[in-house]
């Protein structure tokens, strides 16, 4: 819908731009997903860009709401609005394309907020902001590739730099330059030419810049592409030769031999020096590395074969959280022409909530989509729904792995079912029950049979954890004091002790007194050195024919998780 044009950029224009960009990406999301072949043909670029802008728009709305609720009932400054936009995009960035877009918005914010409390800026400020955006995004990518969104952003900045006039003129020039660069991407990147498509991330940026034009001009521009009979041709959509199809997008992703198996994304609180070391380490582990942010908060994106190592690198650099690990899948991310077409849904997938980085790596290596839940930061139902969508399967088994998440998981399952996905919720109360369920998971058998088998395996696994008491309280085992070591069996305190290893032995004895064939130990970061060897020796000495497996869970809250099945 057309609105009143304006020639300058202020907080209200930022708000309008975010809303229009979100609407534009909403309309183009499926088209952009369908032409996504680089760096990985996982068909989610449009969705990732939409979610990133949605987070930016939400942050801007929150700033406006805060000012409107204030004593003066006024509006935020331009600096307040652009900082909120950039921060929202940073914390909500999804995928390679969303992470780069977040850095583009951050680069713009660095320029637009530099004037402090200025109410607005004109064409010169917008030109400088677009230039900083393109340059900072290119610096954030470990190995920039031409024919991608980086080329489109640079072309937009170049075109804007040559434009004289107000924000309307500059925005139109940037959009025109971006369209021309987008049309040229197949000639710059062989994988695009083979698939017959333009770059998906660049297509998304064109939509965002079109929304910027609409913000100032009052109406959206047509998409411009290079034409053989003139410098520009006005069209309403991509030409058929560049539009692509789901079949044509199945060409290789990271080259003829495919690429890494996992996408790892997390927010990171860390100092600049630590991030510089992290970049070098992640660059050696995988590809598609993008690290954006600053001022102590970063968004890290990388494609790797060893997801656990990528997360561990973040732990060494600072405090990673909101960790998302996605297994591309041999038939999805690295499909070949003549094999499975892009975005063909897998028949079945498993989505699991896990309490630590080590377990997240373990679950993803087993083929599950892991959702990390840090102590005090349980995932919301929306995050679980997003994970179910990311699994991209017709049938999904959902493992909450926490009794307190059962209702949240049930709500997520209902929403996913409303979207046409068949979801079965197995009420696992611990990650060790989830491990047992995953061990018997067989995608090839009937869904109901698989769910029954997984439910049975989880139900047959008793679970325990060894934790440190945070405060004095009454328990089924008596009164505990802050700092005491507690052994919980099936959710209830069974042992109160002073030593971690002794308490763990006591818990293990109680659990094995009822029998068992396999003991699973998941060590947290705070577990004392040698505790696993001590417990394994205890099992060998006292319980014949009982096997023990040990995993490292990372920062999982509990010192130790124990499963007996």
Coordinates of C-alpha atoms in Angstrom, one line a residue:
X1 CA 0.0 0.0 0.0
X2 CA 1.4 3.4 -1.0
X3 CA 2.2 5.9 1.8
X4 CA 3.4 9.5 2.0
X5 CA 7.0 9.8 0.6
X6 CA 9.8 11.5 2.5
X7 CA 13.3 12.7 1.5
X8 CA 15.2 12.0 4.8
X9 CA 15.9 9.0 7.1
X10 CA 14.7 9.2 10.6
X11 CA 13.5 6.8 13.3
X12 CA 10.0 6.5 11.8
X13 CA 11.6 5.7 8.4
X14 CA 13.7 3.0 10.0
X15 CA 10.5 1.5 11.5
X16 CA 8.7 1.7 8.1
X17 CA 11.6 0.2 6.3
X18 CA 11.8 -2.8 8.7
X19 CA 8.1 -3.4 8.2
X20 CA 8.2 -3.1 4.5
X21 CA 11.3 -5.3 4.2
X22 CA 9.6 -8.0 6.3
X23 CA 6.5 -7.9 4.1
X24 CA 8.6 -8.0 1.0
X25 CA 10.6 -11.0 2.2
X26 CA 7.4 -12.7 3.3
X27 CA 6.1 -12.5 -0.2
X28 CA 9.4 -13.6 -1.8
X29 CA 10.5 -16.1 0.8
X30 CA 9.4 -19.3 -1.1
X31 CA 10.9 -18.0 -4.4
X32 CA 14.2 -17.2 -2.7
X33 CA 14.2 -20.6 -0.9
X34 CA 13.7 -22.3 -4.3
X35 CA 16.7 -20.7 -6.0
X36 CA 19.1 -21.3 -3.0
X37 CA 22.1 -23.3 -4.3
X38 CA 25.1 -21.6 -2.7
X39 CA 27.0 -22.0 -0.4
X40 CA 24.7 -25.0 0.4
X41 CA 21.6 -26.0 -1.5
X42 CA 19.5 -26.3 1.7
X43 CA 16.6 -24.2 0.3
X44 CA 16.2 -21.9 3.3
X45 CA 17.8 -18.5 2.4
X46 CA 14.5 -16.8 2.0
X47 CA 13.3 -18.1 5.4
X48 CA 16.5 -17.2 7.1
X49 CA 16.4 -13.6 5.8
X50 CA 12.8 -13.3 6.8
X51 CA 13.5 -14.5 10.4
X52 CA 16.5 -12.1 10.6
X53 CA 14.5 -9.1 9.5
X54 CA 11.6 -10.2 11.8
X55 CA 14.0 -10.0 14.8
X56 CA 15.2 -6.6 13.6
X57 CA 11.7 -5.3 13.2
X58 CA 10.7 -6.6 16.7
X59 CA 13.6 -4.8 18.3
X60 CA 12.7 -1.5 16.6
X61 CA 9.1 -1.9 17.7
X62 CA 10.2 -2.5 21.3
X63 CA 12.2 0.8 21.2
X64 CA 9.2 2.7 20.0
X65 CA 7.0 1.1 22.6
X66 CA 9.4 2.0 25.3
X67 CA 9.5 5.7 24.3
X68 CA 5.7 5.9 23.8
X69 CA 5.3 4.5 27.4
X70 CA 7.7 7.1 28.7
X71 CA 6.9 10.4 30.4
X72 CA 7.2 12.4 27.2
X73 CA 5.5 9.9 25.0
X74 CA 7.9 10.8 22.3
X75 CA 9.7 8.8 19.6
X76 CA 13.2 7.4 19.6
X77 CA 16.1 9.2 17.9
X78 CA 17.5 7.9 14.6
X79 CA 20.5 6.5 16.6
X80 CA 18.2 4.6 19.0
X81 CA 16.2 3.1 16.1
X82 CA 19.2 2.0 13.9
X83 CA 21.0 0.5 16.9
X84 CA 17.9 -1.5 17.8
X85 CA 17.5 -2.6 14.2
X86 CA 21.2 -3.8 14.1
X87 CA 21.0 -5.5 17.5
X88 CA 17.8 -7.3 16.7
X89 CA 19.2 -8.6 13.4
X90 CA 22.4 -9.7 15.2
X91 CA 20.7 -11.8 17.9
X92 CA 18.1 -13.2 15.5
X93 CA 20.3 -13.8 12.4
X94 CA 19.7 -17.2 10.7
X95 CA 22.0 -18.9 8.3
X96 CA 24.8 -17.6 6.1
X97 CA 22.6 -15.0 4.4
X98 CA 20.9 -13.8 7.6
X99 CA 24.3 -13.4 9.3
X100 CA 25.6 -11.3 6.4
X101 CA 22.5 -9.2 6.4
X102 CA 22.9 -8.5 10.1
X103 CA 26.4 -7.2 9.4
X104 CA 25.1 -5.0 6.6
X105 CA 22.6 -3.5 9.0
X106 CA 25.2 -3.1 11.7
X107 CA 27.5 -1.3 9.2
X108 CA 24.7 1.1 8.4
X109 CA 24.0 1.7 12.1
X110 CA 27.6 2.5 12.8
X111 CA 27.4 5.5 10.4
X112 CA 23.8 6.6 11.1
X113 CA 24.2 6.5 14.9
X114 CA 27.5 8.4 14.8
X115 CA 25.8 11.8 14.8
X116 CA 24.5 11.0 18.3
X117 CA 21.0 12.5 18.9
X118 CA 20.4 13.8 15.3
X119 CA 16.8 13.5 14.4
X120 CA 17.4 12.5 10.8
X121 CA 19.9 12.3 8.0
X122 CA 19.8 13.0 4.2
X123 CA 21.2 11.5 1.1
X124 CA 24.9 11.9 2.1
X125 CA 24.4 10.0 5.3
X126 CA 22.6 7.2 3.5
X127 CA 25.4 6.9 0.9
X128 CA 28.0 6.6 3.6
X129 CA 25.9 4.1 5.5
X130 CA 25.5 1.8 2.5
X131 CA 29.2 2.0 1.8
X132 CA 30.1 1.1 5.4
X133 CA 27.5 -1.8 5.2
X134 CA 29.0 -3.3 2.1
X135 CA 32.6 -3.0 3.4
X136 CA 32.0 -4.4 6.9
X137 CA 30.0 -7.3 5.5
X138 CA 32.8 -8.3 3.2
X139 CA 35.3 -8.1 6.1
X140 CA 33.1 -10.4 8.2
X141 CA 33.3 -13.2 5.7
X142 CA 36.4 -15.3 6.0
X143 CA 36.7 -15.9 2.2
X144 CA 34.5 -13.5 0.2
X145 CA 33.2 -15.0 -3.1
X146 CA 32.0 -12.9 -6.0
X147 CA 28.6 -13.6 -7.4
X148 CA 27.0 -13.6 -3.9
X149 CA 25.2 -11.1 -1.8
X150 CA 28.5 -9.4 -1.1
X151 CA 28.8 -8.5 -4.8
X152 CA 25.2 -7.2 -4.8
X153 CA 25.9 -5.1 -1.6
X154 CA 29.1 -3.7 -3.1
X155 CA 27.3 -2.8 -6.3
X156 CA 24.5 -1.1 -4.4
X157 CA 27.0 1.0 -2.4
X158 CA 28.9 1.9 -5.6
X159 CA 25.8 3.1 -7.3
X160 CA 24.6 5.0 -4.3
X161 CA 28.0 6.7 -4.1
X162 CA 27.6 8.1 -7.5
X163 CA 24.1 9.5 -6.9
X164 CA 23.5 13.1 -6.0
X165 CA 20.4 14.1 -4.1
X166 CA 18.1 13.2 -1.3
X167 CA 17.4 9.7 0.2
X168 CA 14.9 8.9 -2.5
X169 CA 17.5 9.4 -5.2
X170 CA 20.2 7.5 -3.3
X171 CA 17.9 4.5 -2.4
X172 CA 16.8 4.2 -6.1
X173 CA 20.4 4.2 -7.3
X174 CA 21.4 1.6 -4.7
X175 CA 18.4 -0.6 -5.7
X176 CA 19.2 -0.2 -9.5
X177 CA 22.9 -1.2 -8.9
X178 CA 21.9 -4.2 -6.8
X179 CA 19.5 -5.4 -9.5
X180 CA 22.2 -5.2 -12.1
X181 CA 24.7 -7.0 -9.9
X182 CA 22.1 -9.7 -9.1
X183 CA 21.5 -10.4 -12.8
X184 CA 25.3 -10.7 -13.3
X185 CA 25.8 -13.3 -10.5
X186 CA 25.4 -16.4 -12.7
X187 CA 28.3 -15.2 -14.8
X188 CA 30.4 -14.9 -11.6
X189 CA 29.6 -18.1 -9.9
X190 CA 29.6 -21.4 -11.8
X191 CA 27.1 -23.2 -9.5
X192 CA 24.5 -20.5 -10.2
X193 CA 25.1 -20.8 -13.9
X194 CA 24.7 -24.6 -13.8
X195 CA 21.4 -24.3 -11.9
X196 CA 20.1 -21.4 -14.0
X197 CA 19.5 -19.1 -11.1
X198 CA 20.7 -15.9 -9.5
X199 CA 22.2 -15.7 -6.0
X200 CA 19.5 -16.3 -3.4
X201 CA 21.1 -14.0 -0.8
X202 CA 21.5 -11.3 -3.4
X203 CA 17.9 -11.7 -4.4
X204 CA 16.9 -11.2 -0.8
X205 CA 19.0 -8.0 -0.5
X206 CA 17.3 -6.6 -3.6
X207 CA 14.0 -7.1 -1.8
X208 CA 15.3 -5.3 1.3
X209 CA 16.6 -2.4 -0.9
X210 CA 13.3 -2.2 -2.8
X211 CA 11.6 -1.8 0.6
X212 CA 14.0 1.1 1.3
X213 CA 13.0 2.8 -1.9
X214 CA 9.3 2.3 -1.0
X215 CA 10.0 3.9 2.4
X216 CA 11.1 7.1 0.8
X217 CA 9.2 7.1 -2.5
X218 CA 5.9 5.8 -1.2
X219 CA 5.7 3.0 -3.7
X220 CA 7.8 -0.1 -4.4
X221 CA 10.0 -0.1 -7.5
X222 CA 9.9 -2.9 -10.1
X223 CA 12.8 -5.3 -10.1
X224 CA 15.5 -4.2 -12.6
X225 CA 17.7 -6.6 -14.4
X226 CA 20.3 -6.2 -17.2
X227 CA 18.8 -6.4 -20.6
X228 CA 20.4 -7.0 -24.0
X229 CA 18.7 -4.1 -25.7
X230 CA 19.5 -1.4 -23.1
X231 CA 21.1 -0.6 -19.8
X232 CA 18.0 -1.5 -17.8
X233 CA 14.7 -3.4 -18.3
X234 CA 11.7 -3.0 -16.0
X235 CA 10.2 -6.4 -15.0
X236 CA 8.0 -7.5 -12.2
X237 CA 9.9 -10.7 -11.5
X238 CA 13.0 -12.5 -12.4
X239 CA 13.2 -13.6 -16.0
X240 CA 12.4 -17.3 -16.7
X241 CA 16.0 -18.0 -17.5
X242 CA 17.1 -16.9 -14.1
X243 CA 14.1 -17.9 -12.0
X244 CA 15.1 -21.6 -11.7
X245 CA 13.0 -24.4 -10.3
X246 CA 13.3 -26.9 -7.5
X247 CA 14.7 -29.4 -10.0
X248 CA 17.3 -27.1 -11.4
X249 CA 18.6 -26.1 -7.9
X250 CA 19.8 -29.6 -7.0
X251 CA 23.3 -29.0 -8.3
X252 CA 26.3 -29.3 -5.9
X253 CA 26.6 -26.9 -3.1
X254 CA 30.2 -26.4 -2.0
X255 CA 31.7 -27.8 -5.1
X256 CA 31.7 -31.0 -7.0
X257 CA 32.6 -33.1 -4.0
X258 CA 30.0 -31.6 -1.7
X259 CA 30.8 -29.8 1.6
X260 CA 30.6 -30.1 5.4
X261 CA 27.7 -31.9 7.0
X262 CA 26.7 -29.4 9.7
X263 CA 25.8 -25.8 10.0
X264 CA 26.7 -24.3 13.4
X265 CA 25.4 -21.0 14.6
X266 CA 25.7 -19.3 18.0
X267 CA 25.7 -16.0 19.7
X268 CA 29.0 -15.4 21.6
X269 CA 30.0 -13.1 24.4
X270 CA 33.7 -12.5 23.9
X271 CA 36.5 -10.0 23.7
X272 CA 37.9 -8.9 20.3
X273 CA 41.2 -10.7 20.7
X274 CA 39.5 -14.0 21.5
X275 CA 37.3 -13.6 18.5
X276 CA 40.3 -13.1 16.2
X277 CA 41.7 -16.4 17.5
X278 CA 38.3 -18.0 17.1
X279 CA 38.1 -17.0 13.4
X280 CA 41.4 -18.7 12.7
X281 CA 40.4 -21.9 14.4
X282 CA 37.0 -22.1 12.7
X283 CA 38.5 -21.3 9.4
X284 CA 40.7 -24.3 9.7
X285 CA 37.7 -26.5 10.7
X286 CA 35.3 -25.7 7.9
X287 CA 34.0 -23.2 5.4
X288 CA 31.2 -20.5 4.9
X289 CA 32.6 -18.8 8.0
X290 CA 31.0 -15.5 8.9
X291 CA 31.6 -13.8 12.2
X292 CA 29.7 -10.5 12.8
X293 CA 29.1 -8.1 15.6
X294 CA 31.3 -6.3 18.1
X295 CA 31.2 -4.6 21.5
X296 CA 31.4 -8.0 23.2
X297 CA 28.5 -9.7 21.3
X298 CA 29.0 -11.7 18.2
X299 CA 27.1 -14.0 15.9
X300 CA 29.1 -16.9 14.6
X301 CA 28.2 -19.0 11.5
X302 CA 30.2 -21.8 10.0
X303 CA 29.8 -25.1 8.1
X304 CA 31.8 -28.0 9.5
X305 CA 32.0 -31.7 9.7
X306 CA 32.8 -31.7 13.5
X307 CA 30.0 -29.7 15.1
X308 CA 31.3 -30.3 18.6
X309 CA 34.7 -28.9 17.8
X310 CA 33.1 -25.7 16.4
X311 CA 31.1 -25.2 19.6
X312 CA 34.2 -26.1 21.8
X313 CA 36.1 -23.3 20.0
X314 CA 33.4 -20.9 21.0
X315 CA 33.5 -22.1 24.6
X316 CA 37.3 -21.4 24.6
X317 CA 36.7 -17.9 23.2
X318 CA 33.9 -16.8 25.5
X319 CA 30.3 -17.7 26.3
X320 CA 28.4 -19.2 23.4
X321 CA 24.6 -19.5 23.7
X322 CA 21.5 -19.9 21.5
X323 CA 23.5 -22.6 19.8
X324 CA 21.8 -24.1 16.7
X325 CA 23.3 -27.1 14.9
X326 CA 21.7 -28.3 11.7
X327 CA 22.6 -31.5 9.9
X328 CA 22.3 -30.8 6.2
X329 CA 21.7 -34.5 5.2
X330 CA 23.3 -36.2 2.3
X331 CA 20.0 -36.1 0.3
X332 CA 19.4 -32.4 0.9
X333 CA 22.4 -30.2 1.3
X334 CA 24.6 -32.0 -1.1
X335 CA 22.2 -33.4 -3.6
X336 CA 23.2 -34.0 -7.2
X337 CA 21.4 -33.5 -10.5
X338 CA 19.3 -36.5 -11.2
X339 CA 19.1 -37.5 -7.5
X340 CA 16.8 -36.0 -5.0
X341 CA 15.5 -32.6 -5.9
X342 CA 16.1 -29.6 -3.7
X343 CA 13.7 -29.3 -0.7
X344 CA 12.3 -32.8 -1.0
X345 CA 11.3 -33.6 2.5
X346 CA 13.0 -36.5 4.3
X347 CA 10.5 -39.1 5.4
X348 CA 11.4 -38.9 9.1
X349 CA 13.6 -36.9 11.5
X350 CA 14.3 -36.5 15.2
X351 CA 14.3 -33.2 17.0
X352 CA 15.8 -33.2 20.5
X353 CA 16.4 -30.7 23.3
X354 CA 19.8 -31.2 24.8
X355 CA 21.4 -29.6 27.9
X356 CA 25.0 -29.2 26.7
X357 CA 27.3 -28.6 23.7
X358 CA 28.8 -32.0 23.9
X359 CA 25.5 -33.7 23.8
X360 CA 24.4 -31.4 21.0
X361 CA 27.3 -32.7 18.9
X362 CA 26.4 -36.3 19.8
X363 CA 22.8 -36.0 18.8
X364 CA 23.6 -34.2 15.5
X365 CA 26.2 -36.9 14.6
X366 CA 23.4 -39.4 15.1
X367 CA 21.3 -37.5 12.6
X368 CA 19.0 -35.5 15.0
X369 CA 18.3 -31.8 14.9
X370 CA 19.5 -30.5 18.3
X371 CA 18.1 -27.6 20.3
X372 CA 20.5 -26.5 23.0
X373 CA 19.0 -25.7 26.4
X374 CA 21.3 -23.9 28.8
X375 CA 20.7 -23.8 32.5
X376 CA 18.0 -21.1 33.1
X377 CA 17.5 -20.7 29.3
X378 CA 14.9 -23.3 28.3
X379 CA 13.8 -23.1 24.7
X380 CA 10.3 -21.6 23.9
X381 CA 7.7 -23.4 21.9
X382 CA 8.5 -21.2 18.9
X383 CA 12.1 -22.3 18.9
X384 CA 11.0 -26.0 18.9
X385 CA 8.6 -25.3 16.0
X386 CA 11.5 -23.7 14.1
X387 CA 13.7 -26.8 14.8
X388 CA 10.9 -29.1 13.5
X389 CA 10.7 -27.0 10.3
X390 CA 14.5 -27.1 10.0
X391 CA 14.4 -30.9 10.2
X392 CA 12.4 -30.7 6.9
X393 CA 10.7 -34.0 7.2
X394 CA 7.1 -35.4 6.8
X395 CA 7.3 -37.1 10.1
X396 CA 9.2 -35.8 13.2
X397 CA 9.9 -37.5 16.6
X398 CA 10.2 -34.8 19.3
X399 CA 12.3 -35.5 22.4
X400 CA 12.0 -32.8 25.1
X401 CA 14.5 -34.6 27.4
X402 CA 13.1 -32.6 30.4
X403 CA 9.9 -33.1 32.4
X404 CA 9.4 -29.3 32.7
X405 CA 9.5 -28.9 28.9
X406 CA 6.7 -31.4 28.2
X407 CA 4.0 -28.8 27.9
X408 CA 6.2 -26.5 25.8
X409 CA 7.0 -29.4 23.5
X410 CA 3.3 -30.4 23.3
X411 CA 2.4 -26.8 22.2
X412 CA 5.2 -26.9 19.5
X413 CA 4.0 -30.3 18.3
X414 CA 0.4 -29.0 17.9
X415 CA 1.6 -26.0 15.9
X416 CA 3.8 -28.2 13.7
X417 CA 0.8 -30.6 13.1
X418 CA -1.3 -27.6 12.0
X419 CA 1.4 -27.0 9.3
X420 CA 0.9 -30.5 8.0
X421 CA 3.9 -32.2 9.7
X422 CA 3.2 -35.5 11.5
X423 CA 4.8 -35.1 14.9
X424 CA 5.0 -37.7 17.8
X425 CA 6.1 -36.4 21.2
X426 CA 8.0 -38.9 23.3
X427 CA 7.9 -37.6 26.9
X428 CA 11.6 -38.1 27.7
X429 CA 12.6 -36.6 31.0
X430 CA 16.4 -36.7 30.6
X431 CA 18.9 -36.5 27.9
X432 CA 20.0 -40.1 28.7
X433 CA 16.5 -41.3 28.0
X434 CA 16.7 -39.4 24.7
X435 CA 20.0 -41.2 23.9
X436 CA 18.3 -44.6 24.5
X437 CA 15.4 -43.6 22.3
X438 CA 17.7 -42.4 19.5
X439 CA 19.7 -45.7 19.7
X440 CA 16.7 -47.7 18.6
X441 CA 15.4 -45.2 16.0
X442 CA 14.9 -46.8 12.6
X443 CA 13.7 -44.4 9.9
X444 CA 12.9 -47.2 7.6
X445 CA 10.1 -48.8 9.6
X446 CA 6.5 -47.6 10.0
X447 CA 6.2 -44.3 11.9
X448 CA 4.0 -45.8 14.7
X449 CA 6.3 -48.8 15.1
X450 CA 9.3 -46.5 15.4
X451 CA 7.7 -44.3 17.9
X452 CA 6.6 -47.2 20.1
X453 CA 10.1 -48.7 20.0
X454 CA 11.7 -45.3 20.9
X455 CA 9.1 -44.7 23.7
X456 CA 9.7 -48.2 25.1
X457 CA 13.5 -47.7 25.1
X458 CA 13.2 -44.3 26.8
X459 CA 10.7 -45.6 29.4
X460 CA 13.0 -48.5 30.2
X461 CA 15.9 -46.1 31.0
X462 CA 16.1 -44.9 34.6
X463 CA 17.7 -41.5 34.9
X464 CA 19.7 -39.7 37.5
X465 CA 21.8 -36.6 37.9
X466 CA 24.4 -35.4 40.4
X467 CA 24.1 -31.6 41.1
X468 CA 25.2 -29.0 43.6
X469 CA 22.5 -27.7 45.9
X470 CA 22.0 -23.9 45.4
X471 CA 20.2 -23.3 48.7
X472 CA 18.9 -24.9 51.9
X473 CA 15.8 -26.9 51.3
X474 CA 13.7 -29.9 52.3
X475 CA 14.1 -33.0 50.2
X476 CA 12.9 -36.6 50.3
X477 CA 16.3 -37.6 51.6
X478 CA 16.3 -34.9 54.3
X479 CA 17.4 -31.3 54.6
X480 CA 20.2 -30.2 52.3
X481 CA 22.4 -27.1 52.6
X482 CA 23.7 -24.8 49.9
X483 CA 26.8 -26.5 48.4
X484 CA 25.8 -30.1 49.3
X485 CA 26.0 -32.7 46.5
X486 CA 22.6 -34.1 45.6
X487 CA 21.9 -37.3 43.8
X488 CA 18.5 -37.2 42.1
X489 CA 17.0 -40.5 40.8
X490 CA 14.0 -40.2 38.4
X491 CA 13.7 -36.5 39.5
X492 CA 13.6 -37.0 43.3
X493 CA 16.6 -36.4 45.7
X494 CA 17.8 -39.8 46.8
X495 CA 21.2 -39.0 48.2
X496 CA 22.8 -36.0 50.0
X497 CA 26.5 -36.0 50.2
X498 CA 29.7 -33.9 50.5
X499 CA 31.8 -35.6 47.7
X500 CA 30.8 -35.8 44.1
X501 CA 32.3 -39.2 43.3
X502 CA 31.0 -40.8 46.5
X503 CA 27.5 -39.4 45.9
X504 CA 27.7 -40.7 42.3
X505 CA 28.7 -44.2 43.4
X506 CA 25.8 -44.2 45.9
X507 CA 23.3 -43.2 43.2
X508 CA 24.7 -45.7 40.8
X509 CA 24.4 -48.5 43.4
X510 CA 20.8 -47.6 44.0
X511 CA 19.9 -47.7 40.3
X512 CA 21.7 -51.0 39.6
X513 CA 20.2 -52.7 42.6
X514 CA 17.1 -53.1 40.4
X515 CA 19.1 -54.6 37.6
X516 CA 20.4 -53.2 34.3
X517 CA 22.5 -54.0 31.3
X518 CA 23.9 -50.7 30.2
X519 CA 25.1 -47.6 32.2
X520 CA 25.4 -44.3 30.4
X521 CA 27.4 -41.5 32.0
X522 CA 27.3 -37.9 30.7
X523 CA 30.0 -35.7 32.3
X524 CA 29.5 -32.0 32.8
X525 CA 32.3 -29.5 32.8
X526 CA 32.3 -29.4 36.6
X527 CA 32.7 -33.2 37.1
X528 CA 35.9 -34.0 38.9
X529 CA 38.7 -35.6 36.9
X530 CA 38.8 -39.4 37.1
X531 CA 35.1 -39.8 38.1
X532 CA 34.2 -41.7 34.9
X533 CA 37.1 -44.2 35.4
X534 CA 36.1 -44.7 39.0
X535 CA 32.5 -45.4 38.2
X536 CA 33.4 -47.7 35.3
X537 CA 35.7 -49.7 37.7
X538 CA 32.8 -49.9 40.2
X539 CA 30.5 -51.3 37.6
X540 CA 33.1 -53.9 36.4
X541 CA 33.8 -55.0 40.0
X542 CA 30.2 -55.2 41.4
X543 CA 27.9 -55.8 38.4
X544 CA 28.8 -58.6 36.0
X545 CA 27.7 -58.3 32.3
X546 CA 26.8 -54.5 32.7
X547 CA 28.5 -52.3 30.1
X548 CA 29.3 -48.6 30.5
X549 CA 29.5 -45.8 27.9
X550 CA 30.8 -42.3 28.7
X551 CA 30.0 -39.0 26.9
X552 CA 31.1 -35.4 27.6
X553 CA 28.2 -33.1 27.8
X554 CA 29.9 -29.8 28.3
X555 CA 28.2 -27.0 30.2
X556 CA 25.0 -28.9 31.0
X557 CA 24.1 -27.7 34.5
X558 CA 24.4 -31.1 36.2
X559 CA 27.8 -32.4 37.2
X560 CA 26.9 -35.8 35.9
X561 CA 23.9 -37.5 34.2
X562 CA 23.4 -41.2 34.6
X563 CA 21.2 -43.6 32.7
X564 CA 20.6 -47.3 33.4
X565 CA 18.7 -49.5 30.9

